[in-house]
Amino acid sequence: KVAVKYYKKIFKAKTDIFNKLKKINNSDIVQLLDFGYYKEHFYETMEFAAGGAVNEKKDDGSYKYLPYTEEQTIKMCRQVIGALKTCHEVGIIHRDIKPANIYLRNNNGNDFIIGDFGISSIMEDGEISHKTQTVSRTNGYAAPEILSGLISPALDYYALGVTLWEVLTGKDPFVLDNGHRRNDEHLLRDTIEGRIADDILSREPKLSQKMQHLIRGLLVIRPEYRWGYDEVTRYLNGEDVSVYVEQKKYKPIEISD
């Protein structure tokens, strides 16, 4: 069995990314088997992930797997950051990490793989970051710097932070307690102003201090201070890793006589 993704005609493939993906040998990344065009539509064939996405739902609308235990979430996190490390080392920024793009290779629920590189970006050797005119994203999971076109590996770790909260709770992070879903303008404002972490971590069910600290490290607004592979690995291995706290500066009020 293989999976086939057949894109809309307007999709223009970044073949340099797909060529790199085809050469990657990492068990935590969906194996790309082939790609090309058929009747003017781009397609890719890849290994079939029998377990589906981690946010797979049953016929009654309930989640098949979620919420995950802390142990399951940490296992998923370790495999995802291992996959991201491999991608980043060859210059691929995924740009769309979320539960729908993390799959289970089989039905036993413990072999996680990342896929769906349709809006990924590629960086040249030696680049730390670069600017792009294409700001395709999934609002809420997208880090604030993408709004100004700044691309770097830090994008993927911000999205992972939101994803971890979602798989731990089995809840949509963008639906308010009153049942209403945030609109895009609301999400963009909260992302830019750094409100996402405070919001989701204040909700029920309350996460352990360990997981709250991990998520805060991943949702740091400034990409240069955001946790990446090294910080997450050290923290999950038991080290004490600090989280950068933005210093809010208030403009003094001038009082005239």
PDB file of N, CA and C in Angstrom, residues 136-210:
ATOM      1  N   SER A 136       2.305  31.458   3.328  1.00  0.00           N
ATOM      2  CA  SER A 136       1.328  30.409   3.562  1.00  0.00           C
ATOM      3  C   SER A 136       1.536  29.844   4.965  1.00  0.00           C
ATOM      4  N   ARG A 137       0.435  29.601   5.672  1.00  0.00           N
ATOM      5  CA  ARG A 137       0.550  29.177   7.067  1.00  0.00           C
ATOM      6  C   ARG A 137      -0.793  28.648   7.535  1.00  0.00           C
ATOM      7  N   THR A 138      -0.780  28.021   8.698  1.00  0.00           N
ATOM      8  CA  THR A 138      -2.009  27.681   9.391  1.00  0.00           C
ATOM      9  C   THR A 138      -2.083  28.583  10.609  1.00  0.00           C
ATOM     10  N   ASN A 139      -3.003  29.531  10.595  1.00  0.00           N
ATOM     11  CA  ASN A 139      -3.089  30.510  11.677  1.00  0.00           C
ATOM     12  C   ASN A 139      -3.256  29.811  13.022  1.00  0.00           C
ATOM     13  N   GLY A 140      -2.588  30.344  14.014  1.00  0.00           N
ATOM     14  CA  GLY A 140      -2.621  29.770  15.347  1.00  0.00           C
ATOM     15  C   GLY A 140      -1.397  28.931  15.624  1.00  0.00           C
ATOM     16  N   TYR A 141      -1.032  28.071  14.671  1.00  0.00           N
ATOM     17  CA  TYR A 141       0.180  27.260  14.803  1.00  0.00           C
ATOM     18  C   TYR A 141       1.397  28.029  14.284  1.00  0.00           C
ATOM     19  N   ALA A 142       1.156  29.050  13.480  1.00  0.00           N
ATOM     20  CA  ALA A 142       2.249  29.789  12.836  1.00  0.00           C
ATOM     21  C   ALA A 142       2.845  30.803  13.801  1.00  0.00           C
ATOM     22  N   ALA A 143       4.173  30.829  13.881  1.00  0.00           N
ATOM     23  CA  ALA A 143       4.878  31.771  14.744  1.00  0.00           C
ATOM     24  C   ALA A 143       4.709  33.194  14.225  1.00  0.00           C
ATOM     25  N   PRO A 144       4.808  34.209  15.101  1.00  0.00           N
ATOM     26  CA  PRO A 144       4.556  35.590  14.675  1.00  0.00           C
ATOM     27  C   PRO A 144       5.487  36.096  13.583  1.00  0.00           C
ATOM     28  N   GLU A 145       6.737  35.601  13.547  1.00  0.00           N
ATOM     29  CA  GLU A 145       7.685  36.147  12.570  1.00  0.00           C
ATOM     30  C   GLU A 145       7.333  35.785  11.124  1.00  0.00           C
ATOM     31  N   ILE A 146       6.490  34.760  10.927  1.00  0.00           N
ATOM     32  CA  ILE A 146       6.115  34.396   9.562  1.00  0.00           C
ATOM     33  C   ILE A 146       5.307  35.517   8.910  1.00  0.00           C
ATOM     34  N   LEU A 147       4.658  36.338   9.722  1.00  0.00           N
ATOM     35  CA  LEU A 147       3.850  37.426   9.188  1.00  0.00           C
ATOM     36  C   LEU A 147       4.706  38.464   8.478  1.00  0.00           C
ATOM     37  N   SER A 148       5.982  38.546   8.860  1.00  0.00           N
ATOM     38  CA  SER A 148       6.898  39.454   8.163  1.00  0.00           C
ATOM     39  C   SER A 148       7.778  38.703   7.178  1.00  0.00           C
ATOM     40  N   GLY A 149       7.448  37.418   6.941  1.00  0.00           N
ATOM     41  CA  GLY A 149       8.162  36.637   5.943  1.00  0.00           C
ATOM     42  C   GLY A 149       9.473  36.048   6.409  1.00  0.00           C
ATOM     43  N   LEU A 150       9.741  36.043   7.727  1.00  0.00           N
ATOM     44  CA  LEU A 150      11.003  35.507   8.232  1.00  0.00           C
ATOM     45  C   LEU A 150      10.899  33.996   8.406  1.00  0.00           C
ATOM     46  N   ILE A 151      11.771  33.260   7.711  1.00  0.00           N
ATOM     47  CA  ILE A 151      11.767  31.803   7.733  1.00  0.00           C
ATOM     48  C   ILE A 151      13.017  31.300   8.447  1.00  0.00           C
ATOM     49  N   SER A 152      12.820  30.411   9.424  1.00  0.00           N
ATOM     50  CA  SER A 152      13.950  29.774  10.103  1.00  0.00           C
ATOM     51  C   SER A 152      13.435  28.509  10.775  1.00  0.00           C
ATOM     52  N   PRO A 153      14.326  27.633  11.248  1.00  0.00           N
ATOM     53  CA  PRO A 153      13.874  26.421  11.943  1.00  0.00           C
ATOM     54  C   PRO A 153      12.986  26.715  13.153  1.00  0.00           C
ATOM     55  N   ALA A 154      13.126  27.908  13.742  1.00  0.00           N
ATOM     56  CA  ALA A 154      12.330  28.250  14.922  1.00  0.00           C
ATOM     57  C   ALA A 154      10.833  28.210  14.647  1.00  0.00           C
ATOM     58  N   LEU A 155      10.432  28.404  13.387  1.00  0.00           N
ATOM     59  CA  LEU A 155       9.011  28.325  13.030  1.00  0.00           C
ATOM     60  C   LEU A 155       8.407  26.978  13.448  1.00  0.00           C
ATOM     61  N   ASP A 156       9.130  25.920  13.166  1.00  0.00           N
ATOM     62  CA  ASP A 156       8.600  24.579  13.410  1.00  0.00           C
ATOM     63  C   ASP A 156       8.463  24.271  14.895  1.00  0.00           C
ATOM     64  N   TYR A 157       9.325  24.877  15.703  1.00  0.00           N
ATOM     65  CA  TYR A 157       9.264  24.608  17.141  1.00  0.00           C
ATOM     66  C   TYR A 157       8.121  25.370  17.797  1.00  0.00           C
ATOM     67  N   TYR A 158       7.793  26.548  17.295  1.00  0.00           N
ATOM     68  CA  TYR A 158       6.611  27.259  17.805  1.00  0.00           C
ATOM     69  C   TYR A 158       5.355  26.425  17.540  1.00  0.00           C
ATOM     70  N   ALA A 159       5.221  25.934  16.316  1.00  0.00           N
ATOM     71  CA  ALA A 159       4.055  25.125  15.958  1.00  0.00           C
ATOM     72  C   ALA A 159       3.981  23.862  16.809  1.00  0.00           C
ATOM     73  N   LEU A 160       5.138  23.302  17.136  1.00  0.00           N
ATOM     74  CA  LEU A 160       5.167  22.118  17.993  1.00  0.00           C
ATOM     75  C   LEU A 160       4.614  22.445  19.373  1.00  0.00           C
ATOM     76  N   GLY A 161       4.881  23.642  19.888  1.00  0.00           N
ATOM     77  CA  GLY A 161       4.373  24.032  21.200  1.00  0.00           C
ATOM     78  C   GLY A 161       2.860  24.009  21.253  1.00  0.00           C
ATOM     79  N   VAL A 162       2.206  24.578  20.250  1.00  0.00           N
ATOM     80  CA  VAL A 162       0.741  24.561  20.197  1.00  0.00           C
ATOM     81  C   VAL A 162       0.247  23.123  20.046  1.00  0.00           C
ATOM     82  N   THR A 163       0.939  22.360  19.220  1.00  0.00           N
ATOM     83  CA  THR A 163       0.552  20.972  18.962  1.00  0.00           C
ATOM     84  C   THR A 163       0.590  20.133  20.241  1.00  0.00           C
ATOM     85  N   LEU A 164       1.621  20.328  21.071  1.00  0.00           N
ATOM     86  CA  LEU A 164       1.732  19.545  22.302  1.00  0.00           C
ATOM     87  C   LEU A 164       0.535  19.781  23.221  1.00  0.00           C
ATOM     88  N   TRP A 165       0.111  21.040  23.338  1.00  0.00           N
ATOM     89  CA  TRP A 165      -1.062  21.328  24.178  1.00  0.00           C
ATOM     90  C   TRP A 165      -2.295  20.614  23.625  1.00  0.00           C
ATOM     91  N   GLU A 166      -2.446  20.633  22.323  1.00  0.00           N
ATOM     92  CA  GLU A 166      -3.623  20.040  21.695  1.00  0.00           C
ATOM     93  C   GLU A 166      -3.679  18.530  21.910  1.00  0.00           C
ATOM     94  N   VAL A 167      -2.544  17.847  21.755  1.00  0.00           N
ATOM     95  CA  VAL A 167      -2.585  16.387  21.903  1.00  0.00           C
ATOM     96  C   VAL A 167      -2.716  15.981  23.372  1.00  0.00           C
ATOM     97  N   LEU A 168      -2.229  16.825  24.282  1.00  0.00           N
ATOM     98  CA  LEU A 168      -2.361  16.519  25.703  1.00  0.00           C
ATOM     99  C   LEU A 168      -3.792  16.685  26.205  1.00  0.00           C
ATOM    100  N   THR A 169      -4.510  17.630  25.635  1.00  0.00           N
ATOM    101  CA  THR A 169      -5.861  17.932  26.115  1.00  0.00           C
ATOM    102  C   THR A 169      -6.967  17.336  25.250  1.00  0.00           C
ATOM    103  N   GLY A 170      -6.641  17.064  23.984  1.00  0.00           N
ATOM    104  CA  GLY A 170      -7.685  16.602  23.068  1.00  0.00           C
ATOM    105  C   GLY A 170      -8.675  17.700  22.735  1.00  0.00           C
ATOM    106  N   LYS A 171      -8.237  18.952  22.890  1.00  0.00           N
ATOM    107  CA  LYS A 171      -9.115  20.089  22.619  1.00  0.00           C
ATOM    108  C   LYS A 171      -8.535  20.968  21.520  1.00  0.00           C
ATOM    109  N   ASP A 172      -9.435  21.680  20.847  1.00  0.00           N
ATOM    110  CA  ASP A 172      -9.019  22.652  19.834  1.00  0.00           C
ATOM    111  C   ASP A 172      -8.492  23.887  20.556  1.00  0.00           C
ATOM    112  N   PRO A 173      -7.231  24.263  20.352  1.00  0.00           N
ATOM    113  CA  PRO A 173      -6.679  25.412  21.081  1.00  0.00           C
ATOM    114  C   PRO A 173      -7.273  26.751  20.692  1.00  0.00           C
ATOM    115  N   PHE A 174      -8.051  26.787  19.621  1.00  0.00           N
ATOM    116  CA  PHE A 174      -8.560  28.058  19.126  1.00  0.00           C
ATOM    117  C   PHE A 174     -10.068  28.207  19.307  1.00  0.00           C
ATOM    118  N   VAL A 175     -10.659  27.283  20.077  1.00  0.00           N
ATOM    119  CA  VAL A 175     -12.071  27.396  20.432  1.00  0.00           C
ATOM    120  C   VAL A 175     -12.156  27.896  21.870  1.00  0.00           C
ATOM    121  N   LEU A 176     -12.869  28.970  22.082  1.00  0.00           N
ATOM    122  CA  LEU A 176     -12.987  29.578  23.402  1.00  0.00           C
ATOM    123  C   LEU A 176     -13.888  28.741  24.310  1.00  0.00           C
ATOM    124  N   ASP A 177     -13.853  29.046  25.598  1.00  0.00           N
ATOM    125  CA  ASP A 177     -14.664  28.304  26.558  1.00  0.00           C
ATOM    126  C   ASP A 177     -16.157  28.416  26.280  1.00  0.00           C
ATOM    127  N   ASN A 178     -16.570  29.504  25.611  1.00  0.00           N
ATOM    128  CA  ASN A 178     -17.988  29.673  25.291  1.00  0.00           C
ATOM    129  C   ASN A 178     -18.390  28.932  24.019  1.00  0.00           C
ATOM    130  N   GLY A 179     -17.417  28.190  23.423  1.00  0.00           N
ATOM    131  CA  GLY A 179     -17.730  27.393  22.234  1.00  0.00           C
ATOM    132  C   GLY A 179     -17.481  28.094  20.921  1.00  0.00           C
ATOM    133  N   HIS A 180     -17.202  29.399  20.963  1.00  0.00           N
ATOM    134  CA  HIS A 180     -16.942  30.150  19.738  1.00  0.00           C
ATOM    135  C   HIS A 180     -15.478  30.010  19.333  1.00  0.00           C
ATOM    136  N   ARG A 181     -15.261  29.904  18.044  1.00  0.00           N
ATOM    137  CA  ARG A 181     -13.895  29.783  17.530  1.00  0.00           C
ATOM    138  C   ARG A 181     -13.333  31.162  17.224  1.00  0.00           C
ATOM    139  N   ARG A 182     -12.088  31.396  17.613  1.00  0.00           N
ATOM    140  CA  ARG A 182     -11.428  32.656  17.304  1.00  0.00           C
ATOM    141  C   ARG A 182     -11.387  32.855  15.789  1.00  0.00           C
ATOM    142  N   ASN A 183     -11.645  34.070  15.354  1.00  0.00           N
ATOM    143  CA  ASN A 183     -11.474  34.348  13.927  1.00  0.00           C
ATOM    144  C   ASN A 183     -10.003  34.641  13.648  1.00  0.00           C
ATOM    145  N   ASP A 184      -9.653  34.738  12.383  1.00  0.00           N
ATOM    146  CA  ASP A 184      -8.248  34.903  12.011  1.00  0.00           C
ATOM    147  C   ASP A 184      -7.656  36.187  12.571  1.00  0.00           C
ATOM    148  N   GLU A 185      -8.443  37.273  12.588  1.00  0.00           N
ATOM    149  CA  GLU A 185      -7.924  38.536  13.107  1.00  0.00           C
ATOM    150  C   GLU A 185      -7.586  38.412  14.597  1.00  0.00           C
ATOM    151  N   HIS A 186      -8.439  37.732  15.326  1.00  0.00           N
ATOM    152  CA  HIS A 186      -8.230  37.507  16.760  1.00  0.00           C
ATOM    153  C   HIS A 186      -6.970  36.667  16.980  1.00  0.00           C
ATOM    154  N   LEU A 187      -6.830  35.617  16.182  1.00  0.00           N
ATOM    155  CA  LEU A 187      -5.663  34.738  16.301  1.00  0.00           C
ATOM    156  C   LEU A 187      -4.364  35.486  15.994  1.00  0.00           C
ATOM    157  N   LEU A 188      -4.377  36.293  14.951  1.00  0.00           N
ATOM    158  CA  LEU A 188      -3.178  37.034  14.573  1.00  0.00           C
ATOM    159  C   LEU A 188      -2.773  38.019  15.657  1.00  0.00           C
ATOM    160  N   ARG A 189      -3.756  38.700  16.222  1.00  0.00           N
ATOM    161  CA  ARG A 189      -3.454  39.651  17.303  1.00  0.00           C
ATOM    162  C   ARG A 189      -2.836  38.934  18.500  1.00  0.00           C
ATOM    163  N   ASP A 190      -3.463  37.828  18.903  1.00  0.00           N
ATOM    164  CA  ASP A 190      -2.963  37.089  20.068  1.00  0.00           C
ATOM    165  C   ASP A 190      -1.575  36.514  19.820  1.00  0.00           C
ATOM    166  N   THR A 191      -1.311  36.090  18.582  1.00  0.00           N
ATOM    167  CA  THR A 191       0.005  35.543  18.243  1.00  0.00           C
ATOM    168  C   THR A 191       1.066  36.626  18.312  1.00  0.00           C
ATOM    169  N   ILE A 192       0.804  37.760  17.691  1.00  0.00           N
ATOM    170  CA  ILE A 192       1.769  38.860  17.666  1.00  0.00           C
ATOM    171  C   ILE A 192       2.053  39.378  19.068  1.00  0.00           C
ATOM    172  N   GLU A 193       1.019  39.455  19.901  1.00  0.00           N
ATOM    173  CA  GLU A 193       1.174  40.015  21.240  1.00  0.00           C
ATOM    174  C   GLU A 193       1.611  38.973  22.269  1.00  0.00           C
ATOM    175  N   GLY A 194       1.822  37.744  21.841  1.00  0.00           N
ATOM    176  CA  GLY A 194       2.330  36.727  22.746  1.00  0.00           C
ATOM    177  C   GLY A 194       1.329  36.218  23.752  1.00  0.00           C
ATOM    178  N   ARG A 195       0.067  36.210  23.390  1.00  0.00           N
ATOM    179  CA  ARG A 195      -0.972  35.795  24.335  1.00  0.00           C
ATOM    180  C   ARG A 195      -1.304  34.304  24.263  1.00  0.00           C
ATOM    181  N   ILE A 196      -0.842  33.621  23.247  1.00  0.00           N
ATOM    182  CA  ILE A 196      -1.256  32.237  23.029  1.00  0.00           C
ATOM    183  C   ILE A 196      -0.881  31.346  24.208  1.00  0.00           C
ATOM    184  N   ALA A 197       0.371  31.429  24.672  1.00  0.00           N
ATOM    185  CA  ALA A 197       0.815  30.556  25.767  1.00  0.00           C
ATOM    186  C   ALA A 197      -0.003  30.793  27.024  1.00  0.00           C
ATOM    187  N   ASP A 198      -0.171  32.071  27.428  1.00  0.00           N
ATOM    188  CA  ASP A 198      -0.931  32.368  28.635  1.00  0.00           C
ATOM    189  C   ASP A 198      -2.364  31.869  28.520  1.00  0.00           C
ATOM    190  N   ASP A 199      -2.931  32.020  27.348  1.00  0.00           N
ATOM    191  CA  ASP A 199      -4.321  31.612  27.146  1.00  0.00           C
ATOM    192  C   ASP A 199      -4.496  30.105  27.290  1.00  0.00           C
ATOM    193  N   ILE A 200      -3.771  29.339  26.487  1.00  0.00           N
ATOM    194  CA  ILE A 200      -4.024  27.895  26.490  1.00  0.00           C
ATOM    195  C   ILE A 200      -3.592  27.245  27.802  1.00  0.00           C
ATOM    196  N   LEU A 201      -2.536  27.769  28.437  1.00  0.00           N
ATOM    197  CA  LEU A 201      -2.058  27.148  29.672  1.00  0.00           C
ATOM    198  C   LEU A 201      -2.907  27.515  30.885  1.00  0.00           C
ATOM    199  N   SER A 202      -3.815  28.475  30.721  1.00  0.00           N
ATOM    200  CA  SER A 202      -4.713  28.832  31.817  1.00  0.00           C
ATOM    201  C   SER A 202      -5.995  28.001  31.802  1.00  0.00           C
ATOM    202  N   ARG A 203      -6.174  27.225  30.742  1.00  0.00           N
ATOM    203  CA  ARG A 203      -7.425  26.474  30.582  1.00  0.00           C
ATOM    204  C   ARG A 203      -7.384  25.113  31.260  1.00  0.00           C
ATOM    205  N   GLU A 204      -8.593  24.575  31.417  1.00  0.00           N
ATOM    206  CA  GLU A 204      -8.720  23.208  31.918  1.00  0.00           C
ATOM    207  C   GLU A 204      -8.689  22.249  30.737  1.00  0.00           C
ATOM    208  N   PRO A 205      -8.163  21.041  30.890  1.00  0.00           N
ATOM    209  CA  PRO A 205      -7.498  20.560  32.108  1.00  0.00           C
ATOM    210  C   PRO A 205      -6.100  21.170  32.248  1.00  0.00           C
ATOM    211  N   LYS A 206      -5.716  21.500  33.473  1.00  0.00           N
ATOM    212  CA  LYS A 206      -4.411  22.087  33.720  1.00  0.00           C
ATOM    213  C   LYS A 206      -3.321  21.035  33.503  1.00  0.00           C
ATOM    214  N   LEU A 207      -2.294  21.424  32.807  1.00  0.00           N
ATOM    215  CA  LEU A 207      -1.184  20.511  32.531  1.00  0.00           C
ATOM    216  C   LEU A 207      -0.194  20.530  33.689  1.00  0.00           C
ATOM    217  N   SER A 208       0.635  19.502  33.739  1.00  0.00           N
ATOM    218  CA  SER A 208       1.677  19.455  34.767  1.00  0.00           C
ATOM    219  C   SER A 208       2.651  20.609  34.561  1.00  0.00           C
ATOM    220  N   GLN A 209       3.365  20.983  35.610  1.00  0.00           N
ATOM    221  CA  GLN A 209       4.353  22.051  35.502  1.00  0.00           C
ATOM    222  C   GLN A 209       5.423  21.704  34.473  1.00  0.00           C
ATOM    223  N   LYS A 210       5.751  20.421  34.395  1.00  0.00           N
ATOM    224  CA  LYS A 210       6.766  19.984  33.429  1.00  0.00           C
ATOM    225  C   LYS A 210       6.326  20.307  32.006  1.00  0.00           C
TER     226      LYS A 210
END
